[in-house]
Amino acid sequence: MIEQFEESIYRLIVETSTNLPGDVRRAIKAAQEAEDRATRAGLSLSTIASNIQMAECNVSPICQDTGMPTFVLHVPVGANQIVMKEKIRSAIARATKDGKLRTNSVDSLTGANSGDNLGPGTPVIHFEQWERDEIEVRLILKGGGCENKNIQYSLPAELEGLGKAGRDLDGIRKCILHAVYQAQGQGCSAGFIGVGIGGDRTTGYELAKQQLFRRVDDVNPVPELRQLEEYIMDAANKLGIGTMGFGGNVTLLGCKIGAINRLPASFFVSVAYNCWAFRRQGVLIDAGNGEIKEWLYPRGDEVSMEEEPEAAAQPAETEQRREVRLKTPLTEEQVRNLRVGDIVILDGEIHTGRDALHKYLVDHDSPVDLNGAVIYHCGPVMLKDEQGEWHVKAAGPTTSAREEPYQGDIIKKFGVRAVIGKGGMGKKTLAALKEHGAVYLNAIGGAAQYYAECIKRVNGVHFLEFGIPEAMWHLETEGFAAIVTMDAHGNSLHADVEHDSLAKLEQFKEPVFK
Ligand SMILES: O=C(O)C[C@H](O)C(=O)O
Ligand code: SF4
């Protein structure tokens, strides 16, 4: 039984990483229907839809960020949890070796990547007993970018845009709306939220994450919470943040709220934000033979993401945009010519660089000439073949905001002309773009298969010692498309959307639940 158990867990991991469940797909399809297909949000959703389809077809990660693999098991009384834990760990290591998961477990003190997704605290495995004969295993792969957007409120509080939030249902309402607002596009909106009311700081977050295991289309049995969920779905979708924070009609795809008791002195509202790449699945396993008996969520192949031909993008009257094809290295003149809203199609070599590289470059030289270069904020999934050649298995952007302290200086020091990432950057980078002549290009977060297909060759790698995600990969691209969201003229779509959504948030200041 136990060998088959490991195989069943392996199948669960591969399915979760590569095939987005049917209920999540339906929510994304509904978002597509609510957006004009030729707007930035509509185009991004089309890219997301094709990426979901590609991941299923290639049996490859939907997003390059494996996130924190978190298992929740219900086991019959007397089942051997120690052996099950061991088998889960070996299934994780095998899925990593097969390129279905990125090497994602990093020593917090030394920065060393364990290389197999095993290490203190990874993966997370929770056991519960139940009085049934089967083993139930649920798995969520929740990425780091959206995890960074989780937020915990302690009531009473004073919230930007919303004023006082008291220790009551209306205060809770304000916290949840604020949570969606503060995430902007950085957690790869449109997203899903799980909310935990009450508990202590730990159990509050736990409850919030448990809500993410509910089906997107279920109905909360507690009337007040059902009402609050419906209210949030409606109000949050009036904030105008949209897909990837590009502006648009759909910002939130699902909201699930649970409540537990609290201490008299504490009143926490904990919000777990999950990106559109909402990877969670589950199986019921026969405790006798270890085989999968049943899948717990609708499977991806039940809901096709293929676009209907008549729905193909119509040219929008309102949003006319230029498409500019450029070959790297870029010149100052080429990038000064670009404006927010332009679509840039890149050919030629680009270089990946994220947290470790940016920190390094501030006080070291670059191993390659970065004059006119394009830096891609990306930590890819890479596999080496038997000939020793590297292949890109998944390569979407990572949240750029983390590089804000370094980016402006690096642009100026090395003559970088473009940065590709997601979620936008702040004032310091915007000023450097203007001063030096550079642009920020926003790629669609999570679209890891879509971008991997634009990478034709791996030209080389530096700093492999930083670990695969943090290394500096030199990648030859063809037709890599991204949108200019910050230009060399001081314009930032991110600053505009943040400003407009704050004004929209203010309309929800008045009490609703008395
Ligand atoms: O680590 C990554 O590749 C991406 C991360 O999940 C992010 O959203 O920034
Ligand atoms: S890159 Fe975006 S889609 Fe991928 S894990 Fe991070 S937040 Fe989620």
Short mmCIF file of N, CA and C in Angstrom, two decimals, residues 130-255:
data_model
loop_
_atom_site.label_atom_id
_atom_site.label_comp_id
_atom_site.label_asym_id
_atom_site.label_seq_id
_atom_site.Cartn_x
_atom_site.Cartn_y
_atom_site.Cartn_z
N TRP A 130 -9.65 11.06 11.52
CA TRP A 130 -11.10 11.02 11.39
C TRP A 130 -11.58 9.58 11.46
N GLU A 131 -12.91 9.43 11.60
CA GLU A 131 -13.41 8.07 11.81
C GLU A 131 -13.84 7.43 10.50
N ARG A 132 -13.13 7.69 9.46
CA ARG A 132 -13.42 7.05 8.17
C ARG A 132 -12.25 6.15 7.80
N ASP A 133 -12.49 5.27 6.80
CA ASP A 133 -11.44 4.32 6.45
C ASP A 133 -10.45 4.87 5.43
N GLU A 134 -10.86 5.94 4.71
CA GLU A 134 -9.96 6.43 3.65
C GLU A 134 -9.01 7.50 4.19
N ILE A 135 -8.03 7.82 3.33
CA ILE A 135 -7.11 8.92 3.65
C ILE A 135 -7.47 10.07 2.71
N GLU A 136 -7.71 11.23 3.29
CA GLU A 136 -7.98 12.40 2.45
C GLU A 136 -6.75 13.28 2.46
N VAL A 137 -6.29 13.68 1.27
CA VAL A 137 -5.12 14.55 1.19
C VAL A 137 -5.47 15.76 0.34
N ARG A 138 -5.31 16.93 0.93
CA ARG A 138 -5.49 18.16 0.16
C ARG A 138 -4.15 18.86 0.08
N LEU A 139 -3.90 19.50 -1.06
CA LEU A 139 -2.62 20.19 -1.28
C LEU A 139 -2.86 21.57 -1.86
N ILE A 140 -2.17 22.56 -1.34
CA ILE A 140 -2.19 23.89 -1.96
C ILE A 140 -0.75 24.33 -2.22
N LEU A 141 -0.52 24.89 -3.40
CA LEU A 141 0.78 25.47 -3.74
C LEU A 141 0.54 26.97 -3.83
N LYS A 142 0.84 27.68 -2.77
CA LYS A 142 0.53 29.11 -2.72
C LYS A 142 1.82 29.89 -2.88
N GLY A 143 1.90 30.67 -3.92
CA GLY A 143 3.14 31.36 -4.30
C GLY A 143 3.57 32.43 -3.31
N GLY A 144 4.85 32.79 -3.40
CA GLY A 144 5.44 33.76 -2.48
C GLY A 144 4.94 35.18 -2.71
N GLY A 145 4.68 35.53 -3.95
CA GLY A 145 4.25 36.90 -4.25
C GLY A 145 2.91 37.21 -3.63
N CYS A 146 1.98 36.26 -3.74
CA CYS A 146 0.67 36.52 -3.13
C CYS A 146 0.75 36.34 -1.61
N GLU A 147 1.62 35.45 -1.16
CA GLU A 147 1.80 35.27 0.29
C GLU A 147 2.25 36.60 0.93
N ASN A 148 3.11 37.32 0.21
CA ASN A 148 3.60 38.60 0.74
C ASN A 148 2.47 39.62 0.88
N LYS A 149 1.37 39.39 0.21
CA LYS A 149 0.24 40.33 0.27
C LYS A 149 -0.79 39.95 1.32
N ASN A 150 -0.57 38.83 2.03
CA ASN A 150 -1.45 38.52 3.16
C ASN A 150 -1.36 39.66 4.15
N ILE A 151 -2.43 39.86 4.90
CA ILE A 151 -2.39 40.95 5.87
C ILE A 151 -3.26 40.60 7.08
N GLN A 152 -2.82 41.04 8.23
CA GLN A 152 -3.56 40.77 9.46
C GLN A 152 -3.88 42.09 10.15
N TYR A 153 -5.16 42.30 10.45
CA TYR A 153 -5.59 43.53 11.12
C TYR A 153 -5.91 43.22 12.58
N SER A 154 -5.66 44.19 13.43
CA SER A 154 -6.02 44.07 14.83
C SER A 154 -7.02 45.21 15.11
N LEU A 155 -8.26 44.83 15.39
CA LEU A 155 -9.30 45.84 15.58
C LEU A 155 -9.35 46.34 17.02
N PRO A 156 -9.66 47.61 17.26
CA PRO A 156 -10.04 48.62 16.27
C PRO A 156 -8.82 49.14 15.52
N ALA A 157 -9.06 49.67 14.33
CA ALA A 157 -7.96 50.19 13.52
C ALA A 157 -8.43 51.39 12.71
N GLU A 158 -7.46 52.14 12.25
CA GLU A 158 -7.74 53.29 11.38
C GLU A 158 -7.20 52.88 10.00
N LEU A 159 -8.06 52.81 9.00
CA LEU A 159 -7.63 52.30 7.70
C LEU A 159 -7.64 53.38 6.64
N GLU A 160 -6.58 53.40 5.86
CA GLU A 160 -6.45 54.35 4.75
C GLU A 160 -7.70 54.25 3.85
N GLY A 161 -8.30 55.37 3.58
CA GLY A 161 -9.44 55.40 2.67
C GLY A 161 -10.77 55.05 3.31
N LEU A 162 -10.74 54.34 4.44
CA LEU A 162 -11.98 53.82 5.01
C LEU A 162 -12.27 54.34 6.42
N GLY A 163 -11.29 54.97 7.03
CA GLY A 163 -11.48 55.52 8.37
C GLY A 163 -11.49 54.45 9.43
N LYS A 164 -12.30 54.69 10.48
CA LYS A 164 -12.30 53.80 11.65
C LYS A 164 -12.94 52.46 11.36
N ALA A 165 -12.25 51.39 11.79
CA ALA A 165 -12.84 50.06 11.70
C ALA A 165 -12.98 49.55 13.12
N GLY A 166 -14.21 49.35 13.56
CA GLY A 166 -14.48 48.95 14.94
C GLY A 166 -14.51 47.44 15.09
N ARG A 167 -14.77 47.01 16.31
CA ARG A 167 -14.79 45.57 16.62
C ARG A 167 -16.17 44.98 16.34
N ASP A 168 -16.57 45.03 15.10
CA ASP A 168 -17.88 44.49 14.72
C ASP A 168 -17.85 44.09 13.24
N LEU A 169 -18.99 43.60 12.75
CA LEU A 169 -19.05 43.11 11.38
C LEU A 169 -18.67 44.20 10.37
N ASP A 170 -19.03 45.43 10.69
CA ASP A 170 -18.70 46.50 9.75
C ASP A 170 -17.21 46.81 9.74
N GLY A 171 -16.57 46.66 10.90
CA GLY A 171 -15.12 46.83 10.95
C GLY A 171 -14.43 45.73 10.15
N ILE A 172 -14.97 44.52 10.26
CA ILE A 172 -14.41 43.38 9.50
C ILE A 172 -14.55 43.65 8.00
N ARG A 173 -15.71 44.14 7.61
CA ARG A 173 -15.97 44.48 6.20
C ARG A 173 -14.90 45.44 5.68
N LYS A 174 -14.58 46.45 6.49
CA LYS A 174 -13.58 47.44 6.04
C LYS A 174 -12.20 46.81 5.90
N CYS A 175 -11.84 45.94 6.86
CA CYS A 175 -10.52 45.28 6.77
C CYS A 175 -10.40 44.50 5.47
N ILE A 176 -11.44 43.75 5.12
CA ILE A 176 -11.34 42.89 3.94
C ILE A 176 -11.22 43.73 2.66
N LEU A 177 -12.00 44.80 2.60
CA LEU A 177 -11.90 45.67 1.41
C LEU A 177 -10.50 46.29 1.33
N HIS A 178 -9.98 46.68 2.50
CA HIS A 178 -8.65 47.28 2.52
C HIS A 178 -7.59 46.26 2.08
N ALA A 179 -7.80 45.00 2.48
CA ALA A 179 -6.84 43.95 2.12
C ALA A 179 -6.74 43.81 0.59
N VAL A 180 -7.87 43.89 -0.07
CA VAL A 180 -7.87 43.78 -1.54
C VAL A 180 -7.20 45.01 -2.15
N TYR A 181 -7.50 46.17 -1.59
CA TYR A 181 -6.91 47.42 -2.10
C TYR A 181 -5.38 47.41 -1.96
N GLN A 182 -4.89 47.02 -0.77
CA GLN A 182 -3.44 47.11 -0.54
C GLN A 182 -2.66 46.10 -1.38
N ALA A 183 -3.32 45.03 -1.83
CA ALA A 183 -2.60 44.05 -2.67
C ALA A 183 -2.35 44.61 -4.07
N GLN A 184 -3.19 45.56 -4.49
CA GLN A 184 -3.12 46.09 -5.88
C GLN A 184 -2.94 44.91 -6.84
N GLY A 185 -2.01 45.04 -7.80
CA GLY A 185 -1.84 43.92 -8.73
C GLY A 185 -0.70 42.99 -8.33
N GLN A 186 -0.09 43.26 -7.14
CA GLN A 186 1.17 42.58 -6.83
C GLN A 186 1.04 41.10 -6.49
N GLY A 187 -0.15 40.67 -6.12
CA GLY A 187 -0.36 39.24 -5.86
C GLY A 187 -0.94 38.56 -7.09
N CYS A 188 -0.65 39.11 -8.27
CA CYS A 188 -1.20 38.60 -9.53
C CYS A 188 -2.72 38.54 -9.48
N SER A 189 -3.32 39.73 -9.32
CA SER A 189 -4.77 39.80 -9.40
C SER A 189 -5.18 39.40 -10.83
N ALA A 190 -6.44 39.02 -11.04
CA ALA A 190 -7.50 38.95 -10.05
C ALA A 190 -7.25 37.74 -9.13
N GLY A 191 -7.50 37.97 -7.81
CA GLY A 191 -7.16 36.92 -6.87
C GLY A 191 -8.35 36.37 -6.10
N PHE A 192 -8.02 35.48 -5.19
CA PHE A 192 -9.00 34.86 -4.29
C PHE A 192 -8.56 35.20 -2.87
N ILE A 193 -9.51 35.44 -1.97
CA ILE A 193 -9.08 35.64 -0.59
C ILE A 193 -9.78 34.67 0.36
N GLY A 194 -9.00 34.24 1.34
CA GLY A 194 -9.54 33.48 2.46
C GLY A 194 -9.42 34.38 3.67
N VAL A 195 -10.49 34.50 4.45
CA VAL A 195 -10.48 35.40 5.60
C VAL A 195 -10.75 34.62 6.87
N GLY A 196 -9.94 34.86 7.89
CA GLY A 196 -10.17 34.26 9.19
C GLY A 196 -10.51 35.35 10.19
N ILE A 197 -11.68 35.25 10.81
CA ILE A 197 -12.06 36.23 11.84
C ILE A 197 -11.81 35.57 13.19
N GLY A 198 -11.08 36.27 14.06
CA GLY A 198 -10.88 35.77 15.42
C GLY A 198 -9.61 34.95 15.56
N GLY A 199 -9.56 34.13 16.62
CA GLY A 199 -8.38 33.33 16.92
C GLY A 199 -7.27 34.19 17.50
N ASP A 200 -6.06 33.61 17.58
CA ASP A 200 -4.90 34.45 17.90
C ASP A 200 -4.18 34.72 16.58
N ARG A 201 -3.00 35.29 16.61
CA ARG A 201 -2.36 35.66 15.33
C ARG A 201 -2.11 34.41 14.48
N THR A 202 -1.73 33.31 15.12
CA THR A 202 -1.42 32.08 14.37
C THR A 202 -2.68 31.40 13.85
N THR A 203 -3.65 31.16 14.75
CA THR A 203 -4.84 30.41 14.31
C THR A 203 -5.72 31.25 13.38
N GLY A 204 -5.61 32.58 13.50
CA GLY A 204 -6.36 33.45 12.60
C GLY A 204 -5.89 33.25 11.16
N TYR A 205 -4.57 33.26 10.98
CA TYR A 205 -4.03 33.03 9.63
C TYR A 205 -4.32 31.61 9.16
N GLU A 206 -4.24 30.66 10.09
CA GLU A 206 -4.54 29.27 9.72
C GLU A 206 -5.96 29.15 9.19
N LEU A 207 -6.87 29.79 9.89
CA LEU A 207 -8.28 29.75 9.48
C LEU A 207 -8.44 30.40 8.10
N ALA A 208 -7.72 31.51 7.90
CA ALA A 208 -7.81 32.19 6.59
C ALA A 208 -7.36 31.24 5.48
N LYS A 209 -6.28 30.52 5.73
CA LYS A 209 -5.76 29.60 4.71
C LYS A 209 -6.69 28.40 4.52
N GLN A 210 -7.30 27.94 5.61
CA GLN A 210 -8.27 26.84 5.47
C GLN A 210 -9.40 27.22 4.53
N GLN A 211 -9.78 28.49 4.55
CA GLN A 211 -10.89 28.93 3.69
C GLN A 211 -10.55 28.73 2.21
N LEU A 212 -9.24 28.76 1.90
CA LEU A 212 -8.83 28.59 0.50
C LEU A 212 -9.08 27.16 0.02
N PHE A 213 -9.33 26.25 0.94
CA PHE A 213 -9.65 24.88 0.53
C PHE A 213 -11.14 24.71 0.19
N ARG A 214 -11.94 25.77 0.45
CA ARG A 214 -13.34 25.66 0.05
C ARG A 214 -13.48 25.77 -1.46
N ARG A 215 -14.51 25.17 -2.01
CA ARG A 215 -14.73 25.30 -3.45
C ARG A 215 -15.15 26.72 -3.77
N VAL A 216 -14.70 27.21 -4.92
CA VAL A 216 -15.00 28.59 -5.29
C VAL A 216 -16.51 28.83 -5.33
N ASP A 217 -17.27 27.80 -5.75
CA ASP A 217 -18.71 28.00 -5.95
C ASP A 217 -19.56 27.53 -4.76
N ASP A 218 -18.95 27.28 -3.59
CA ASP A 218 -19.78 26.83 -2.46
C ASP A 218 -20.50 28.03 -1.82
N VAL A 219 -21.41 27.73 -0.91
CA VAL A 219 -22.17 28.80 -0.26
C VAL A 219 -21.93 28.67 1.24
N ASN A 220 -21.57 29.79 1.87
CA ASN A 220 -21.28 29.77 3.31
C ASN A 220 -22.55 29.43 4.10
N PRO A 221 -22.49 28.43 4.98
CA PRO A 221 -23.70 28.05 5.74
C PRO A 221 -24.09 29.08 6.81
N VAL A 222 -23.15 29.97 7.19
CA VAL A 222 -23.49 30.98 8.21
C VAL A 222 -24.05 32.22 7.50
N PRO A 223 -25.32 32.57 7.77
CA PRO A 223 -25.95 33.65 6.99
C PRO A 223 -25.18 34.97 6.99
N GLU A 224 -24.66 35.39 8.16
CA GLU A 224 -23.94 36.68 8.19
C GLU A 224 -22.68 36.63 7.32
N LEU A 225 -22.01 35.47 7.35
CA LEU A 225 -20.77 35.36 6.57
C LEU A 225 -21.08 35.26 5.08
N ARG A 226 -22.18 34.56 4.77
CA ARG A 226 -22.57 34.47 3.36
C ARG A 226 -22.85 35.87 2.82
N GLN A 227 -23.56 36.63 3.60
CA GLN A 227 -23.90 38.00 3.20
C GLN A 227 -22.64 38.84 3.02
N LEU A 228 -21.70 38.68 3.95
CA LEU A 228 -20.46 39.44 3.88
C LEU A 228 -19.64 39.01 2.65
N GLU A 229 -19.58 37.74 2.38
CA GLU A 229 -18.86 37.26 1.19
C GLU A 229 -19.46 37.88 -0.08
N GLU A 230 -20.79 37.87 -0.14
CA GLU A 230 -21.44 38.41 -1.35
C GLU A 230 -21.17 39.91 -1.47
N TYR A 231 -21.25 40.60 -0.34
CA TYR A 231 -21.00 42.04 -0.34
C TYR A 231 -19.57 42.33 -0.84
N ILE A 232 -18.59 41.58 -0.30
CA ILE A 232 -17.19 41.82 -0.66
C ILE A 232 -16.97 41.56 -2.15
N MET A 233 -17.54 40.49 -2.66
CA MET A 233 -17.37 40.18 -4.09
C MET A 233 -17.87 41.35 -4.94
N ASP A 234 -18.96 41.92 -4.51
CA ASP A 234 -19.53 43.01 -5.27
C ASP A 234 -18.69 44.30 -5.12
N ALA A 235 -18.40 44.66 -3.86
CA ALA A 235 -17.72 45.93 -3.61
C ALA A 235 -16.26 45.89 -4.10
N ALA A 236 -15.54 44.79 -3.84
CA ALA A 236 -14.12 44.74 -4.24
C ALA A 236 -13.99 44.84 -5.76
N ASN A 237 -14.99 44.36 -6.46
CA ASN A 237 -14.91 44.45 -7.91
C ASN A 237 -15.30 45.82 -8.45
N LYS A 238 -15.53 46.75 -7.53
CA LYS A 238 -15.75 48.15 -7.96
C LYS A 238 -14.49 48.99 -7.72
N LEU A 239 -13.40 48.36 -7.28
CA LEU A 239 -12.19 49.13 -6.98
C LEU A 239 -11.38 49.47 -8.24
N GLY A 240 -11.65 48.78 -9.34
CA GLY A 240 -10.99 49.12 -10.61
C GLY A 240 -9.52 48.73 -10.70
N ILE A 241 -9.06 47.84 -9.84
CA ILE A 241 -7.63 47.44 -9.88
C ILE A 241 -7.38 46.53 -11.09
N GLY A 242 -8.24 45.55 -11.27
CA GLY A 242 -8.20 44.72 -12.49
C GLY A 242 -7.07 43.72 -12.53
N THR A 243 -7.03 42.96 -13.62
CA THR A 243 -6.01 41.94 -13.80
C THR A 243 -4.62 42.57 -13.78
N MET A 244 -3.73 42.01 -13.00
CA MET A 244 -2.35 42.48 -12.86
C MET A 244 -2.24 43.94 -12.41
N GLY A 245 -3.35 44.50 -11.90
CA GLY A 245 -3.32 45.91 -11.50
C GLY A 245 -3.28 46.86 -12.68
N PHE A 246 -3.76 46.38 -13.84
CA PHE A 246 -3.78 47.21 -15.05
C PHE A 246 -5.04 48.06 -15.14
N GLY A 247 -5.92 47.97 -14.14
CA GLY A 247 -7.24 48.60 -14.22
C GLY A 247 -8.19 47.62 -14.88
N GLY A 248 -9.48 47.68 -14.49
CA GLY A 248 -10.45 46.76 -15.10
C GLY A 248 -11.60 46.46 -14.17
N ASN A 249 -12.53 45.67 -14.67
CA ASN A 249 -13.77 45.40 -13.92
C ASN A 249 -13.64 44.29 -12.90
N VAL A 250 -12.66 43.41 -13.08
CA VAL A 250 -12.59 42.25 -12.17
C VAL A 250 -11.28 42.28 -11.38
N THR A 251 -11.43 42.37 -10.05
CA THR A 251 -10.26 42.42 -9.16
C THR A 251 -10.23 41.20 -8.25
N LEU A 252 -11.42 40.70 -7.91
CA LEU A 252 -11.51 39.58 -6.97
C LEU A 252 -12.33 38.45 -7.59
N LEU A 253 -11.80 37.24 -7.52
CA LEU A 253 -12.47 36.09 -8.14
C LEU A 253 -13.21 35.23 -7.11
N GLY A 254 -12.84 35.37 -5.84
CA GLY A 254 -13.51 34.56 -4.83
C GLY A 254 -13.21 35.09 -3.45
N CYS A 255 -14.18 34.96 -2.54
CA CYS A 255 -13.99 35.42 -1.15
C CYS A 255 -14.65 34.41 -0.22
#
